PDB file of C-alpha atoms in Angstrom:
ATOM      1  CA  MET A   1      54.995 -91.862 -33.842  1.00 63.00           C
ATOM      2  CA  GLU A   2      54.886 -93.024 -30.216  1.00 73.00           C
ATOM      3  CA  TYR A   3      58.634 -92.389 -29.908  1.00 74.00           C
ATOM      4  CA  ILE A   4      58.178 -88.759 -30.947  1.00 73.00           C
ATOM      5  CA  GLU A   5      55.388 -88.276 -28.424  1.00 78.00           C
ATOM      6  CA  ASN A   6      57.617 -89.603 -25.619  1.00 84.00           C
ATOM      7  CA  MET A   7      60.583 -87.395 -26.582  1.00 82.00           C
ATOM      8  CA  THR A   8      61.853 -84.924 -23.979  1.00 85.00           C
ATOM      9  CA  ILE A   9      62.155 -81.212 -24.774  1.00 84.00           C
ATOM     10  CA  GLU A  10      65.950 -81.435 -24.617  1.00 87.00           C
ATOM     11  CA  GLU A  11      66.013 -84.398 -26.999  1.00 87.00           C
ATOM     12  CA  TYR A  12      63.681 -82.503 -29.333  1.00 85.00           C
ATOM     13  CA  ARG A  13      66.014 -79.478 -29.285  1.00 86.00           C
ATOM     14  CA  TRP A  14      69.013 -81.661 -30.048  1.00 87.00           C
ATOM     15  CA  ARG A  15      67.201 -83.328 -32.916  1.00 88.00           C
ATOM     16  CA  MET A  16      66.117 -79.947 -34.303  1.00 88.00           C
ATOM     17  CA  LYS A  17      69.701 -78.694 -34.086  1.00 90.00           C
ATOM     18  CA  ALA A  18      70.910 -81.851 -35.855  1.00 90.00           C
ATOM     19  CA  HIS A  19      68.276 -81.355 -38.534  1.00 91.00           C
ATOM     20  CA  GLY A  20      69.401 -77.748 -39.016  1.00 91.00           C
ATOM     21  CA  LEU A  21      73.043 -78.816 -39.267  1.00 90.00           C
ATOM     22  CA  LYS A  22      72.164 -81.506 -41.810  1.00 91.00           C
ATOM     23  CA  THR A  23      70.361 -78.852 -43.832  1.00 91.00           C
ATOM     24  CA  VAL A  24      73.464 -76.643 -43.729  1.00 89.00           C
ATOM     25  CA  TYR A  25      75.698 -79.536 -44.776  1.00 88.00           C
ATOM     26  CA  ASP A  26      73.355 -80.390 -47.643  1.00 90.00           C
ATOM     27  CA  GLU A  27      73.259 -76.739 -48.668  1.00 89.00           C
ATOM     28  CA  ARG A  28      77.058 -76.559 -48.486  1.00 85.00           C
ATOM     29  CA  LEU A  29      77.236 -79.515 -50.845  1.00 86.00           C
ATOM     30  CA  LEU A  30      74.855 -77.841 -53.313  1.00 87.00           C
ATOM     31  CA  TYR A  31      76.815 -74.585 -53.210  1.00 83.00           C
ATOM     32  CA  PHE A  32      80.047 -76.516 -53.596  1.00 82.00           C
ATOM     33  CA  PHE A  33      78.786 -78.225 -56.739  1.00 82.00           C
ATOM     34  CA  ALA A  34      77.546 -74.893 -58.078  1.00 81.00           C
ATOM     35  CA  PHE A  35      80.924 -73.343 -57.262  1.00 75.00           C
ATOM     36  CA  ILE A  36      82.769 -76.102 -59.087  1.00 72.00           C
ATOM     37  CA  GLN A  37      80.488 -75.650 -62.094  1.00 76.00           C
ATOM     38  CA  ARG A  38      81.009 -71.912 -62.063  1.00 71.00           C
ATOM     39  CA  ALA A  39      84.732 -72.220 -61.549  1.00 65.00           C
ATOM     40  CA  THR A  40      85.025 -74.112 -64.795  1.00 62.00           C
ATOM     41  CA  GLU A  41      83.171 -71.422 -66.750  1.00 68.00           C
ATOM     42  CA  ALA A  42      82.946 -67.939 -65.177  1.00 64.00           C
ATOM     43  CA  VAL A  43      85.812 -65.543 -65.821  1.00 67.00           C
ATOM     44  CA  GLU A  44      86.306 -61.777 -65.713  1.00 69.00           C
ATOM     45  CA  ASP A  45      85.892 -59.693 -68.852  1.00 71.00           C
ATOM     46  CA  ASP A  46      89.583 -60.120 -69.642  1.00 75.00           C
ATOM     47  CA  GLY A  47      88.997 -63.881 -69.841  1.00 70.00           C
ATOM     48  CA  LYS A  48      91.951 -64.633 -67.544  1.00 70.00           C
ATOM     49  CA  HIS A  49      90.712 -64.298 -63.961  1.00 70.00           C
ATOM     50  CA  TYR A  50      87.819 -65.983 -62.208  1.00 67.00           C
ATOM     51  CA  LYS A  51      85.210 -63.702 -60.679  1.00 66.00           C
ATOM     52  CA  PHE A  52      85.255 -65.593 -57.356  1.00 66.00           C
ATOM     53  CA  THR A  53      88.192 -67.327 -55.810  1.00 70.00           C
ATOM     54  CA  SER A  54      86.467 -69.114 -52.942  1.00 71.00           C
ATOM     55  CA  LEU A  55      83.089 -70.369 -51.825  1.00 68.00           C
ATOM     56  CA  ASN A  56      83.127 -67.921 -48.882  1.00 71.00           C
ATOM     57  CA  GLU A  57      82.811 -65.036 -51.333  1.00 70.00           C
ATOM     58  CA  ILE A  58      79.386 -66.398 -52.278  1.00 66.00           C
ATOM     59  CA  ILE A  59      77.978 -67.464 -48.899  1.00 68.00           C
ATOM     60  CA  ASP A  60      79.337 -67.845 -45.374  1.00 75.00           C
ATOM     61  CA  LEU A  61      77.962 -71.228 -44.368  1.00 74.00           C
ATOM     62  CA  ASP A  62      80.372 -71.393 -41.423  1.00 78.00           C
ATOM     63  CA  ALA A  63      78.459 -68.510 -39.803  1.00 78.00           C
ATOM     64  CA  VAL A  64      75.159 -70.319 -40.276  1.00 75.00           C
ATOM     65  CA  GLU A  65      76.612 -73.518 -38.869  1.00 79.00           C
ATOM     66  CA  ALA A  66      78.149 -71.710 -35.897  1.00 79.00           C
ATOM     67  CA  ARG A  67      74.858 -69.969 -35.149  1.00 79.00           C
ATOM     68  CA  LEU A  68      73.046 -73.318 -35.151  1.00 79.00           C
ATOM     69  CA  LYS A  69      75.643 -74.843 -32.851  1.00 80.00           C
ATOM     70  CA  GLY A  70      75.462 -71.831 -30.560  1.00 78.00           C
ATOM     71  CA  TRP A  71      79.100 -70.871 -31.081  1.00 67.00           C
ATOM     72  CA  LYS A  72      80.388 -67.380 -31.454  1.00 63.00           C
ATOM     73  CA  HIS A  73      81.557 -66.999 -35.016  1.00 55.00           C
ATOM     74  CA  THR A  74      84.100 -64.518 -36.190  1.00 59.00           C
ATOM     75  CA  PRO A  75      83.556 -64.368 -39.934  1.00 59.00           C
ATOM     76  CA  THR A  76      86.519 -64.495 -42.225  1.00 61.00           C
ATOM     77  CA  GLU A  77      86.753 -61.482 -44.440  1.00 63.00           C
ATOM     78  CA  SER A  78      86.422 -62.197 -48.131  1.00 65.00           C
ATOM     79  CA  ALA A  79      88.690 -60.452 -50.606  1.00 66.00           C
ATOM     80  CA  ALA A  80      85.816 -58.235 -51.747  1.00 66.00           C
ATOM     81  CA  MET A  81      84.989 -57.223 -48.162  1.00 69.00           C
ATOM     82  CA  LYS A  82      88.661 -56.493 -47.481  1.00 74.00           C
ATOM     83  CA  LYS A  83      88.685 -54.101 -50.434  1.00 73.00           C
ATOM     84  CA  ILE A  84      85.453 -52.441 -49.314  1.00 75.00           C
ATOM     85  CA  ASN A  85      86.730 -52.015 -45.759  1.00 77.00           C
ATOM     86  CA  LYS A  86      90.042 -50.672 -47.049  1.00 81.00           C
ATOM     87  CA  TYR A  87      88.270 -48.062 -49.169  1.00 81.00           C
ATOM     88  CA  LYS A  88      86.001 -47.125 -46.261  1.00 83.00           C
ATOM     89  CA  ALA A  89      89.044 -46.621 -44.038  1.00 85.00           C
ATOM     90  CA  LEU A  90      90.780 -44.536 -46.713  1.00 86.00           C
ATOM     91  CA  SER A  91      87.632 -42.470 -47.187  1.00 86.00           C
ATOM     92  CA  GLU A  92      87.377 -41.788 -43.458  1.00 87.00           C
ATOM     93  CA  ARG A  93      91.064 -40.906 -43.353  1.00 90.00           C
ATOM     94  CA  ALA A  94      90.609 -38.474 -46.244  1.00 89.00           C
ATOM     95  CA  LYS A  95      87.643 -36.848 -44.475  1.00 88.00           C
ATOM     96  CA  ARG A  96      89.675 -36.424 -41.287  1.00 89.00           C
ATOM     97  CA  ALA A  97      92.582 -34.942 -43.257  1.00 89.00           C
ATOM     98  CA  ALA A  98      90.232 -32.478 -44.979  1.00 87.00           C
ATOM     99  CA  GLU A  99      88.770 -31.417 -41.615  1.00 88.00           C
ATOM    100  CA  MET A 100      92.244 -30.940 -40.158  1.00 88.00           C
ATOM    101  CA  ALA A 101      93.277 -28.877 -43.168  1.00 87.00           C
ATOM    102  CA  LYS A 102      90.185 -26.667 -42.777  1.00 86.00           C
ATOM    103  CA  GLN A 103      90.939 -26.181 -39.085  1.00 87.00           C
ATOM    104  CA  GLN A 104      94.559 -25.284 -39.814  1.00 85.00           C
ATOM    105  CA  LEU A 105      93.525 -22.787 -42.517  1.00 84.00           C
ATOM    106  CA  ALA A 106      90.937 -21.254 -40.192  1.00 81.00           C
ATOM    107  CA  GLY A 107      93.604 -20.950 -37.457  1.00 78.00           C
ATOM    108  CA  LYS A 108      96.053 -19.179 -39.816  1.00 73.00           C
ATOM    109  CA  GLU A 109      93.388 -16.744 -41.014  1.00 69.00           C
ATOM    110  CA  GLU A 110      92.598 -15.719 -37.430  1.00 67.00           C
ATOM    111  CA  LYS A 111      96.234 -14.782 -36.717  1.00 60.00           C
TER     112      LYS A 111
END
């Protein structure tokens, strides 16, 4: 207990960061075991394809770890997020095309 009382603020911060990182590593291990368990059982409705193909589709522990370490983290895009972003981009593109078509029709009607 005396050692803790004599600890500097910087040492305390480092120990808290280490404790947070250990928690993330422990959590990663738990998720990994759960992922392995799920990988042996969970499949799509067709019975041929797994619902998840990587642990990053469930949780991004690298982002949590990077935040604790104070690093900037650029998250890797999961397959599901890639699909969502692709559909968002296509939706925006379709909206722009519809607006352009309306403008062109309005321009022809004025002539």
